[in-house]
Coordinates of C-alpha atoms in Angstrom, one line a residue:
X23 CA 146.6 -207.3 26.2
X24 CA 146.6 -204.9 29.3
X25 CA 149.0 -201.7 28.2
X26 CA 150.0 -201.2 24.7
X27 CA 153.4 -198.6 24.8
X28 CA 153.4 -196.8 21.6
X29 CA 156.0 -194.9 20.7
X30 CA 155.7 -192.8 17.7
X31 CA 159.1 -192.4 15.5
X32 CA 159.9 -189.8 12.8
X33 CA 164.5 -189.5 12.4
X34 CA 164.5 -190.6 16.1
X35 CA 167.3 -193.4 15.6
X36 CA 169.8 -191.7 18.4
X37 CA 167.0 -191.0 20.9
X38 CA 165.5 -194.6 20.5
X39 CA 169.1 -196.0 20.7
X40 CA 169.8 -194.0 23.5
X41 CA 166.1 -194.2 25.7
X42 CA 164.2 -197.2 24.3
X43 CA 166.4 -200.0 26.1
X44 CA 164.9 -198.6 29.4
X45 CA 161.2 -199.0 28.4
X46 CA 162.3 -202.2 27.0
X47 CA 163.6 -203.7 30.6
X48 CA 160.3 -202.6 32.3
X49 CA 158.3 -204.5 30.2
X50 CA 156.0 -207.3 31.4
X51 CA 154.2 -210.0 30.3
X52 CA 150.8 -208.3 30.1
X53 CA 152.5 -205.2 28.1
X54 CA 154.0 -204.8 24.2
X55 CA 156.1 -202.0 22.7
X56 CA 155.4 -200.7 19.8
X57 CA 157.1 -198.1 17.3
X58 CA 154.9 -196.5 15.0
X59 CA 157.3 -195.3 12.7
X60 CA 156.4 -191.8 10.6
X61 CA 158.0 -192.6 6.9
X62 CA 161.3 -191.9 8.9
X63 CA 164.5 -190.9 6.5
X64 CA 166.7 -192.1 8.6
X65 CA 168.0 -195.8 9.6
X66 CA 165.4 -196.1 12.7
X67 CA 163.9 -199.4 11.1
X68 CA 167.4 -200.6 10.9
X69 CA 168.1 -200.2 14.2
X70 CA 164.6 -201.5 15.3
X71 CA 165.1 -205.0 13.2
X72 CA 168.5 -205.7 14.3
X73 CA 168.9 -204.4 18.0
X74 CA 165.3 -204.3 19.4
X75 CA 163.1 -207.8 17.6
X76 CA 161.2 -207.9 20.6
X77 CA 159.4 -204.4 19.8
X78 CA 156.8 -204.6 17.1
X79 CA 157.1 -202.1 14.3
X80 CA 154.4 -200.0 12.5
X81 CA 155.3 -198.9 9.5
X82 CA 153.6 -195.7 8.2
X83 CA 153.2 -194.4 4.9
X84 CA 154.2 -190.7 5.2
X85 CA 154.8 -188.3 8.0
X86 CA 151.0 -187.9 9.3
X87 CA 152.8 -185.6 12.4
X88 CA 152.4 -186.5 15.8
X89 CA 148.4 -186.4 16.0
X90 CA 146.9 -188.6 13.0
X91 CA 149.9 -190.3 13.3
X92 CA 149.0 -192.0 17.1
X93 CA 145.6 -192.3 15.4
X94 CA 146.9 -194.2 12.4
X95 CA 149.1 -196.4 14.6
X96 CA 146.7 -197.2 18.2
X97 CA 143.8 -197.8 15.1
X98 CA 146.0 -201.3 15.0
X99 CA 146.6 -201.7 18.0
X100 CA 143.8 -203.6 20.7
X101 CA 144.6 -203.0 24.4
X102 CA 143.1 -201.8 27.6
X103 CA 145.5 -199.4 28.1
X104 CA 147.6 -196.6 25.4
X105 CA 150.7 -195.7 26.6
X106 CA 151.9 -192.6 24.6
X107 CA 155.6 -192.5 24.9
X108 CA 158.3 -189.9 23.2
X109 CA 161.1 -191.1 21.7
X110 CA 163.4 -188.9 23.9
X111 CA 162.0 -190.1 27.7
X112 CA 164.0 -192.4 29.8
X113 CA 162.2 -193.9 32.5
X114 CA 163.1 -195.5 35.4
X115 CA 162.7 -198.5 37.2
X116 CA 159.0 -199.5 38.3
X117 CA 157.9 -196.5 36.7
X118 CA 154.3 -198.6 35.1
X119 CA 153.3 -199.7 38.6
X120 CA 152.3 -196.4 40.3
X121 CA 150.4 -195.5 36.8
X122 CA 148.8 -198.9 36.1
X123 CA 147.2 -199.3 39.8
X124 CA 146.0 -195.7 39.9
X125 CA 144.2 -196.3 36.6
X126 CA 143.0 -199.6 37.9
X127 CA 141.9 -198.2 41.3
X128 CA 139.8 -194.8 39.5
X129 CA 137.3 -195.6 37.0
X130 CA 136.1 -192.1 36.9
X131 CA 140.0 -191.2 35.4
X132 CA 140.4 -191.4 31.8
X133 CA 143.9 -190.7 31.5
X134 CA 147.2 -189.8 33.8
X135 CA 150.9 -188.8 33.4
X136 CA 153.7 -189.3 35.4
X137 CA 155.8 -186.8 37.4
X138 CA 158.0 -185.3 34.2
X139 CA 161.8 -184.2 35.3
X140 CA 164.5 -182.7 32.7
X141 CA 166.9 -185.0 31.4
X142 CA 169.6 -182.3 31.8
X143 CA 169.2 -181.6 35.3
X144 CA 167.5 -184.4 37.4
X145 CA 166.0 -182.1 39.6
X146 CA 164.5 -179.7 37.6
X147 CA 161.0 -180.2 36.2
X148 CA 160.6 -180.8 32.3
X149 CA 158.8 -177.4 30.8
X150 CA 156.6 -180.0 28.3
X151 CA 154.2 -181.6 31.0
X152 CA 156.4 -180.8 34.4
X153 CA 154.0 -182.2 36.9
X154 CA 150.2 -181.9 35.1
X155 CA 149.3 -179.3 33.0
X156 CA 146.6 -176.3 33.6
X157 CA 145.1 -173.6 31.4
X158 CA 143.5 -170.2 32.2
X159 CA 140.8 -168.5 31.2
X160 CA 142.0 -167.2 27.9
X161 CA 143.8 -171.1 26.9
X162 CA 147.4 -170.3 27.8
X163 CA 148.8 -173.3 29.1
X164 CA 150.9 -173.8 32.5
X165 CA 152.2 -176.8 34.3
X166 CA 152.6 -177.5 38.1
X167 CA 155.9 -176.8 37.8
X168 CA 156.7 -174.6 34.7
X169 CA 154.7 -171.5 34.3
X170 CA 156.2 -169.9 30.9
X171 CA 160.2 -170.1 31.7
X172 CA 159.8 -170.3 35.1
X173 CA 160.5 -173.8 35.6
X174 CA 160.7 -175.1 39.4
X175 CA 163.3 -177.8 41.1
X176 CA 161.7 -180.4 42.1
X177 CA 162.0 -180.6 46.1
X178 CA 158.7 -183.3 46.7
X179 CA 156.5 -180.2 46.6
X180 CA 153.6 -181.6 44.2
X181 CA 153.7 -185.3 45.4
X182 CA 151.0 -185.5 45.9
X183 CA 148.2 -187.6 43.1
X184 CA 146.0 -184.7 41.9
X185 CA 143.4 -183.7 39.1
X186 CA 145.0 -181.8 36.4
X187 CA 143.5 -179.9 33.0
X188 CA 145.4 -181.9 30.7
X189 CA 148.1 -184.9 30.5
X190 CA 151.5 -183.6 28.6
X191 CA 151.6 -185.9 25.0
X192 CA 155.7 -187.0 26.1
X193 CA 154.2 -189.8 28.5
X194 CA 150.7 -189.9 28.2
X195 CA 148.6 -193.0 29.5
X196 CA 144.9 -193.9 28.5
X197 CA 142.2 -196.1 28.4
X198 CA 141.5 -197.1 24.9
X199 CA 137.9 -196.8 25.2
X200 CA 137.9 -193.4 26.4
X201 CA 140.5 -192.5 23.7
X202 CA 138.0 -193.6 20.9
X203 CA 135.1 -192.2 22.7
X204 CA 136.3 -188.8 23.0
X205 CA 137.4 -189.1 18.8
X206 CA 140.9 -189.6 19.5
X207 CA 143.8 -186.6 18.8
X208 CA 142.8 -184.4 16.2
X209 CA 144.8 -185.3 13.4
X210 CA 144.3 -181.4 11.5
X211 CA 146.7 -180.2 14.3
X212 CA 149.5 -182.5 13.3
X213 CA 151.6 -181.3 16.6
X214 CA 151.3 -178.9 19.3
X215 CA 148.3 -178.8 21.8
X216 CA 146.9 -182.1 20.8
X217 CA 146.8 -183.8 23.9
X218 CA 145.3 -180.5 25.8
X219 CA 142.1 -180.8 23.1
X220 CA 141.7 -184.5 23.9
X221 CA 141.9 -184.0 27.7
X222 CA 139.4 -180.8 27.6
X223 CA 136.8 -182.9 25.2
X224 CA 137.2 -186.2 27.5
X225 CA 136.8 -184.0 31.1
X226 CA 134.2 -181.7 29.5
X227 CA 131.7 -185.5 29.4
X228 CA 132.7 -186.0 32.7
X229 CA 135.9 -188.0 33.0
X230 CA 139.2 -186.8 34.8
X231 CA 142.7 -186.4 34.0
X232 CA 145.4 -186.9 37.0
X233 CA 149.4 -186.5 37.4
X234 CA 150.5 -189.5 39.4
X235 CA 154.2 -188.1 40.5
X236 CA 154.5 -191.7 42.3
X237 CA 156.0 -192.5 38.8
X238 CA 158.4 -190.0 37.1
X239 CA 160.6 -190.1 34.2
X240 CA 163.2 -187.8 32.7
X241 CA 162.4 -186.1 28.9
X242 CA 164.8 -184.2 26.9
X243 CA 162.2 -182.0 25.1
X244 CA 162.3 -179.8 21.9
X245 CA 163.1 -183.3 19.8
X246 CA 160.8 -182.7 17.0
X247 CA 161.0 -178.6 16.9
X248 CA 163.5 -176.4 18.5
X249 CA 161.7 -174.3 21.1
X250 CA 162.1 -171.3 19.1
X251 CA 161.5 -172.3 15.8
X252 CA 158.6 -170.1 13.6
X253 CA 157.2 -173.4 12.6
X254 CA 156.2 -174.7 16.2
X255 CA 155.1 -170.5 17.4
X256 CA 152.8 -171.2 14.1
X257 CA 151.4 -174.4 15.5
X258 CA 151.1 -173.4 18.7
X259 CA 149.0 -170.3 17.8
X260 CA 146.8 -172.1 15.1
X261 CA 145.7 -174.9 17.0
X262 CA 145.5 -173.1 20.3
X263 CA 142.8 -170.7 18.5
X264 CA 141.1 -173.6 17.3
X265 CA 141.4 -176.0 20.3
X266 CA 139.5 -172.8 21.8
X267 CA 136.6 -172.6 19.0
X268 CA 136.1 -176.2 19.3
X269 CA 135.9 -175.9 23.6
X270 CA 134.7 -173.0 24.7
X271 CA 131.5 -173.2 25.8
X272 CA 129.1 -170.4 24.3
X273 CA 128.6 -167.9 26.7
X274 CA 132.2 -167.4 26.9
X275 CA 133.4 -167.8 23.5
X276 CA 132.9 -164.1 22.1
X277 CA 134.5 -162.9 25.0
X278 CA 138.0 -164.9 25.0
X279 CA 138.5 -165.0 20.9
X280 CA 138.4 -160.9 21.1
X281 CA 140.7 -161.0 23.9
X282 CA 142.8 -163.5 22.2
X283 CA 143.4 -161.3 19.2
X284 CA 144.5 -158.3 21.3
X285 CA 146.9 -160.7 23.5
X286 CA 148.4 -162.6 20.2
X287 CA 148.9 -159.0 18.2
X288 CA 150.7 -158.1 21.8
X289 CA 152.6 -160.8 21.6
X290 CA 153.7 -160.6 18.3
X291 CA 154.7 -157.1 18.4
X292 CA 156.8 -158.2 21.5
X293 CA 158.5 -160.6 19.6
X294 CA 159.8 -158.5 16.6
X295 CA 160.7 -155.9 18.9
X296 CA 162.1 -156.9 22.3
X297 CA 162.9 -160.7 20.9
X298 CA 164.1 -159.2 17.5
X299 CA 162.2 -162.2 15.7
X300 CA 160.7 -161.3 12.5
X301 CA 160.1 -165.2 12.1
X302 CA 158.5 -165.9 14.8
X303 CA 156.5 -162.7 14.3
X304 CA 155.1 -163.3 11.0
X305 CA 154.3 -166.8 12.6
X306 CA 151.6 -165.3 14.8
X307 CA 150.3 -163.5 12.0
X308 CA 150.0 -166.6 9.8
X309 CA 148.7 -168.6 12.6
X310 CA 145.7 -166.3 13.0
X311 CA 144.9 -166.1 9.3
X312 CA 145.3 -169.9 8.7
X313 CA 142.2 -170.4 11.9
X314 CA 140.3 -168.1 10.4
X315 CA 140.7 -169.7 7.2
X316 CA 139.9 -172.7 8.3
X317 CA 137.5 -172.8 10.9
X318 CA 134.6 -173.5 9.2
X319 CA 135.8 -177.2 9.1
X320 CA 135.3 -177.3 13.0
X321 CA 132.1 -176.0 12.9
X322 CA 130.2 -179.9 13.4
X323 CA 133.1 -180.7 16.0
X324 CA 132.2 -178.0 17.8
X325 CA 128.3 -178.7 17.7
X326 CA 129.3 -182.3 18.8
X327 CA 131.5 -181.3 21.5
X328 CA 128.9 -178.7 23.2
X329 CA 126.0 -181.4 22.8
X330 CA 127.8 -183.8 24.5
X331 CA 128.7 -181.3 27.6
X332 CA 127.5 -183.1 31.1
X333 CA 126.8 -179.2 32.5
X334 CA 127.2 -175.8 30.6
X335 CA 129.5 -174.6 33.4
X336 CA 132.8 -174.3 32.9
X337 CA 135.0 -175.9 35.4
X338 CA 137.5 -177.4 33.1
X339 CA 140.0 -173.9 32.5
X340 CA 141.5 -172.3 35.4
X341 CA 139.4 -169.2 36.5
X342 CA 142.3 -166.7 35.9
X343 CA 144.6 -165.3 33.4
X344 CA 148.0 -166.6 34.0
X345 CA 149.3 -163.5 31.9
X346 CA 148.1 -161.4 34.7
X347 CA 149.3 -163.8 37.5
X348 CA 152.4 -164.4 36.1
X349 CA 153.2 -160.4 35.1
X350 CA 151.4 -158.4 37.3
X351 CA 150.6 -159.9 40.7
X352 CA 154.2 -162.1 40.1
X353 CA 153.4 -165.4 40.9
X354 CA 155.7 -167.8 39.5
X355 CA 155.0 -171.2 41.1
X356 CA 151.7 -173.3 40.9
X357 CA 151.8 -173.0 44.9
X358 CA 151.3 -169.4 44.2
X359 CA 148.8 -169.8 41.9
X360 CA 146.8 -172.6 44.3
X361 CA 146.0 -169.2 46.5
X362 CA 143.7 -168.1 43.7
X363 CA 141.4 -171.2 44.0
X364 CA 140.6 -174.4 45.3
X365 CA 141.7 -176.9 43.4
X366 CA 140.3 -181.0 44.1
X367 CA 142.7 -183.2 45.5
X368 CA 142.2 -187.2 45.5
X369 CA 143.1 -189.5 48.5
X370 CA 144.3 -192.7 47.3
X371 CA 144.3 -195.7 50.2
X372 CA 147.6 -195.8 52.1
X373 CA 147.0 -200.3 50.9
X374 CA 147.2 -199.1 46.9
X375 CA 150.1 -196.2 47.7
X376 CA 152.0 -197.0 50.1
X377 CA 153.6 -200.6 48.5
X378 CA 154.8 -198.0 45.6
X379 CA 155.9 -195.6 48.1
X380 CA 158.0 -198.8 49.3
X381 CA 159.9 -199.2 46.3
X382 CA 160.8 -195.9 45.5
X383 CA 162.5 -195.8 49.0
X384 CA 164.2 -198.9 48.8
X385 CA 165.3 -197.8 45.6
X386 CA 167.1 -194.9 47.1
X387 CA 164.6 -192.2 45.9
X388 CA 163.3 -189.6 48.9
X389 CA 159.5 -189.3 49.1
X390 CA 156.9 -186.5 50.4
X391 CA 154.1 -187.8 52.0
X392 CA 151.1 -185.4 53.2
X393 CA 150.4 -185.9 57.1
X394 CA 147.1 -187.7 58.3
X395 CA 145.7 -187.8 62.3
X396 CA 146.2 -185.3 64.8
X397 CA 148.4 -187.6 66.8
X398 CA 151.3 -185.7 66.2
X399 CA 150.0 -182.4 67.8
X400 CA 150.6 -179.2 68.5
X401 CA 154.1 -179.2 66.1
X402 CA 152.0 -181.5 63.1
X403 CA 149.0 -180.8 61.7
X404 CA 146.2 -183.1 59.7
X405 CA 145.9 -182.0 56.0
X406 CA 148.4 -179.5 56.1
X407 CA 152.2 -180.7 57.0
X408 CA 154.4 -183.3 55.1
X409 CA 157.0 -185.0 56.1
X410 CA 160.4 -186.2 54.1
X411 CA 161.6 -189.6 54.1
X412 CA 164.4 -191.2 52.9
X413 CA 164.8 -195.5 52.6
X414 CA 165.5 -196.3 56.4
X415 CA 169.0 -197.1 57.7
X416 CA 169.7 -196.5 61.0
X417 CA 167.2 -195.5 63.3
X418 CA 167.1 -194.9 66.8
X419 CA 164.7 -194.5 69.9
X420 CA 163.0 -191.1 69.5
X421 CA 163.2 -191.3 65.2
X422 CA 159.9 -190.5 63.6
X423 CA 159.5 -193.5 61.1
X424 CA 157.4 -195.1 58.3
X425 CA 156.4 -198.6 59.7
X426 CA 153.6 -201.8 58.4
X427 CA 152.3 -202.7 61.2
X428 CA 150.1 -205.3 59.9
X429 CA 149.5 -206.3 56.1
X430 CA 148.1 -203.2 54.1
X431 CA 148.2 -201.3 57.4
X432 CA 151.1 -198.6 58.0
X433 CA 151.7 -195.9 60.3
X434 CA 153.6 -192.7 61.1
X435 CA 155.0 -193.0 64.5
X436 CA 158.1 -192.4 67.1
X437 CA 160.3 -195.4 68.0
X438 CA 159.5 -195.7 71.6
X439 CA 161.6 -199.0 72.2
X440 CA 163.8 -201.0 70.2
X441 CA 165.1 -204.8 71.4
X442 CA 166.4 -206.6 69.3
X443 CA 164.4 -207.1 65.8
X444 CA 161.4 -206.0 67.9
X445 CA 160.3 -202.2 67.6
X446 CA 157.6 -200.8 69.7
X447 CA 156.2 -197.7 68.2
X448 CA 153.8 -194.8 69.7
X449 CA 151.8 -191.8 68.2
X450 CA 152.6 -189.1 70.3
X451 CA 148.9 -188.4 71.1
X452 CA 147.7 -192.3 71.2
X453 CA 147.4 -194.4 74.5
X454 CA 148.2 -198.0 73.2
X455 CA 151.4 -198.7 71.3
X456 CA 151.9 -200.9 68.0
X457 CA 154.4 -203.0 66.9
X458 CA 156.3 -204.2 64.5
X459 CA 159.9 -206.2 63.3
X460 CA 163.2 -204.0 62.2
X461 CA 162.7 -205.0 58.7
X462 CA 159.1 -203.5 58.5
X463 CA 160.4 -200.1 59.2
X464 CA 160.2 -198.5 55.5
X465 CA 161.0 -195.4 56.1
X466 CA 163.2 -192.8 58.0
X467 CA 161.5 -189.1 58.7
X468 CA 164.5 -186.7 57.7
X469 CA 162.2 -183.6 57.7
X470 CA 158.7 -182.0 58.0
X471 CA 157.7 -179.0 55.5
X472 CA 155.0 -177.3 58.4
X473 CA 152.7 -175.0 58.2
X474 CA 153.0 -175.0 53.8
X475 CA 156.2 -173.7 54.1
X476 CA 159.0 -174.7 51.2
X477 CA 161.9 -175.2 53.8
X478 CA 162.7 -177.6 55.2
X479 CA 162.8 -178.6 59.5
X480 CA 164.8 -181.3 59.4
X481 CA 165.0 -183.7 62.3
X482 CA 168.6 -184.0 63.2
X483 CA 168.3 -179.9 63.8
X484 CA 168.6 -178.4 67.3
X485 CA 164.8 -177.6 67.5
X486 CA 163.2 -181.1 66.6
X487 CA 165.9 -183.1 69.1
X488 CA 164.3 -180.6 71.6
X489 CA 160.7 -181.4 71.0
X490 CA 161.7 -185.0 70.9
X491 CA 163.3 -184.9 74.5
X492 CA 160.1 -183.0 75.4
X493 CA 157.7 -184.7 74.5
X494 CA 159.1 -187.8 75.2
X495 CA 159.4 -186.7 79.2
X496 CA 155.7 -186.0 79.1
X497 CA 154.7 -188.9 77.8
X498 CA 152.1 -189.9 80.4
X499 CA 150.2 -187.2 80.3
X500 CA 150.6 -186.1 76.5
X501 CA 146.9 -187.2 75.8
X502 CA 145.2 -184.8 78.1
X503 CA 147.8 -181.8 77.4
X504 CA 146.9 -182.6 73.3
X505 CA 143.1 -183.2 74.4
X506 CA 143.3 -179.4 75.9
X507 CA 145.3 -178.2 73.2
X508 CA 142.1 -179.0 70.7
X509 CA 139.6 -177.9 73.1
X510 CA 140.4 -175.1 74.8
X511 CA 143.3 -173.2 73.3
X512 CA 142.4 -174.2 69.2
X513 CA 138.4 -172.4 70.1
X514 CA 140.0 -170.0 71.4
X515 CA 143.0 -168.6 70.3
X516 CA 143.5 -170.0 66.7
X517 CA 142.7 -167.1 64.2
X518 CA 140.2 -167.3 61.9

């Protein structure tokens, strides 16, 4: 079997009613669904028998919590592929495809999420995994897309396939082999920064974690443990302090555990007086005492985990503190953040993403692609520009538009002629044209986000139906005005 989905269950008979008939249309042959059931209370394996026979159940003897539990229920389970799903995640058509064939395509990558949007507001990111998750030098964790409350609308602006820190638990896709190399979830955590342990042992041997936004779904959140509740502040602190122990390489772990215990006491303090939370208070306070009691237990783990380090450097935490980021220097987007470091970024063949990119637009969805070439020059730029495209309707002479011009090849262009079914298409800066049939047009350019900037200049606007009319008129000599633009004015003139 290629892709095991495994969705662990504890009292989830309304979200499972309500989300599992959409993981259950997407399935294919190669792929089962299971339900790993947690000694549930309620009717779930009523529900399961009678409305869903096609899932297979596993039927657990006690709550083991989310972390031995996907231990106790993938230990039954042979696949290539664990797909972690949450009860409370509705996904959307063709959402496996974009996930599968980047796994398939990146043997170096151990695991991947999709892009995660809220299930209250489509186009809002979800604060659990948003779109790949980070953490900073001291082990707070962030998200592209959510950093503490701040949580972003989603406007295409982290489209783009890219390494992350650690894959959010809600959707959560893995090879099996790496999942038993790296020991699996911790089950002593039993929820609450699981998944960020698992992806910091696997990338500290050498494998990577991605977000593949190709493929999103939509997650309610808070299902198991109200966001405030003293129980999850408990679990959160606990197993963040030990997640550190276990990680930190040791050079470094001295440094951050006495910082830790000033930050937590700070934020403790904060929360009985500003938050008027005694219970979430005494939560941080019984957190600390409950690692300290226990640590000794992770004392082999964390001889393991440092023996099996591929370097002693420590690329796998961001190099900042996000407290200070967020508070001080007020940067409340991950594009904000990007400015404090470089951060590596994937290209994945147009022939493996642009098919999915495809779908998604004949679905109706709107997609941000990054810019490649220089044909597009001086108002586009390689690497830095993306454009917006919507599924193409109509389209006219002039129109910037997504086209296959041959099998696995695709292009960028302006229309330059249209007869009949026949479209003849140009990069502003080529010579020769290409061509291609009305129906191979896949997208429509509605906009180009230029120069990293968050607004939008859309096409139909004053200002691009002026450069079109431009630079249409000069297209015979375009080549040698753009060869003159790189040559002469970008050596001499472009800053620094």
């Amino acid at each position: 079997m290629k892709l095991a989905i495994v969705i662990l269950n504890w009292n989830g008979r309304q979200m499972l009613e309500r989300y599992l008939p959409s993981v259950v249309a997407e399935v294919s042959a190669d792929c089962t669904v299971y339900v790993a059931d947690n000694a549930s209370s309620d009717d779930s394996l009523a529900l399961l028998r009678n409305h869903f026979p096609q899932v297979r159940l596993i039927v657990l003897d006690t709550n083991y919590g989310f972390a031995e539990g996907y231990n106790k229920a993938l230990g039954q389970i042979e696949a290539e592929y664990y797909l972690l799903l949450n009860t409370d995640v509705q996904v959307t058509p063709h959402w496996l495809r974009p996930l599968l064939l980047f796994m398939d395509q990146s043997p170096d990558v151990a695991a991947c999420q999709p892009k995660l949007l809220s299930m209250a507001d489509h186009g809002q990111f979800e604060y659990a995994g948003a779109c790949g998750g980070f953490i900073d030098r001291y082990g707070y964790p962030y998200c592209r897309g959510r950093i503490f409350d701040t949580v972003e609308h989603d406007v295409g602006q982290y489209d783009t396939p890219m390494p992350i820190q650690w894959a959010t638990g809600a959707c959560l896709l893995i090879r099996s082999a790496d999942y038993w190399n790296a020991g699996g979830l911790d089950g002593r955590f039993f929820a609450h920064n699981e998944e960020i342990d698992l992806c910091w042992r696997l990338r500290l041997t050498g494998r990577q974690i991605y977000c593949v936004p190709q493929s999103q779904v939509y997650h309610v959140g808070g299902g198991t443990l109200n966001k405030s509740n003293p129980r999850k502040t408990y679990l959160n602190f606990r197993n963040n302090l030990t997640m550190l122990y276990k990680n930190l390489p040791d050079s470094d772990l001295q440094r951050v555990m006495r910082v830790r215990w000033l930050l937590d006491y700070v934020a403790a303090i904060e929360m009985l007086l500003l938050q008027h939370s005694w219970g979430d208070f005494m939560a941080v306070v019984r957190a600390r005492r409950a690692f300290h009691a226990w640590r000794h237990q992770f004392e082999a783990d964390r001889d393991r985990i440092q023996r099996s380090r591929i370097s002693q450097s420590d690329d796998v935490r961001s190099p900042y503190s996000i407290l200070w980021q967020y508070y001080v220097h007020h940067k409340r987007t991950f594009a904000e953040l990007q400015l404090q470091t470089q951060i590596e970024r994937k290209t994945i063949p147009n022939v493996m993403l642009l098919p999915n990119v495809a779908d998604l637009l004949a679905e109706g969805h709107t997609v941000t692609l990054p810019l490649r070439g220089n044909s597009m020059r001086p108002f586009l730029e390689d690497n830095r520009d993306k454009g917006l495209l919507i599924k193409a309707g109509d389209f006219s002479v002039g129109d910037a538009v997504l086209a296959q011009v041959a099998p696995g090849t695709y292009v960028l262009h302006r229309i330059v002629r249209i007869k009949g079914d026949a479209i003849t298409l140009c990069g502003d800066g080529n010579l020769t044209n290409e061509y291609c049939r009305r129906q191979d047009v896949i997208g429509f350019v509605v906009g180009f986000y230029r120069k990293g900037r968050a607004r939008l200049d859309r096409t139909n606007g004053f200002k691009w139906g002026l450069y079109s009319v431009v630079w249409m008129s000069l297209r015979p000599v375009r080549r040698y005005l753009l060869a003159a633009y790189r040559r002469i004015w970008l050596k001499l003139f472009k800053p620094i």
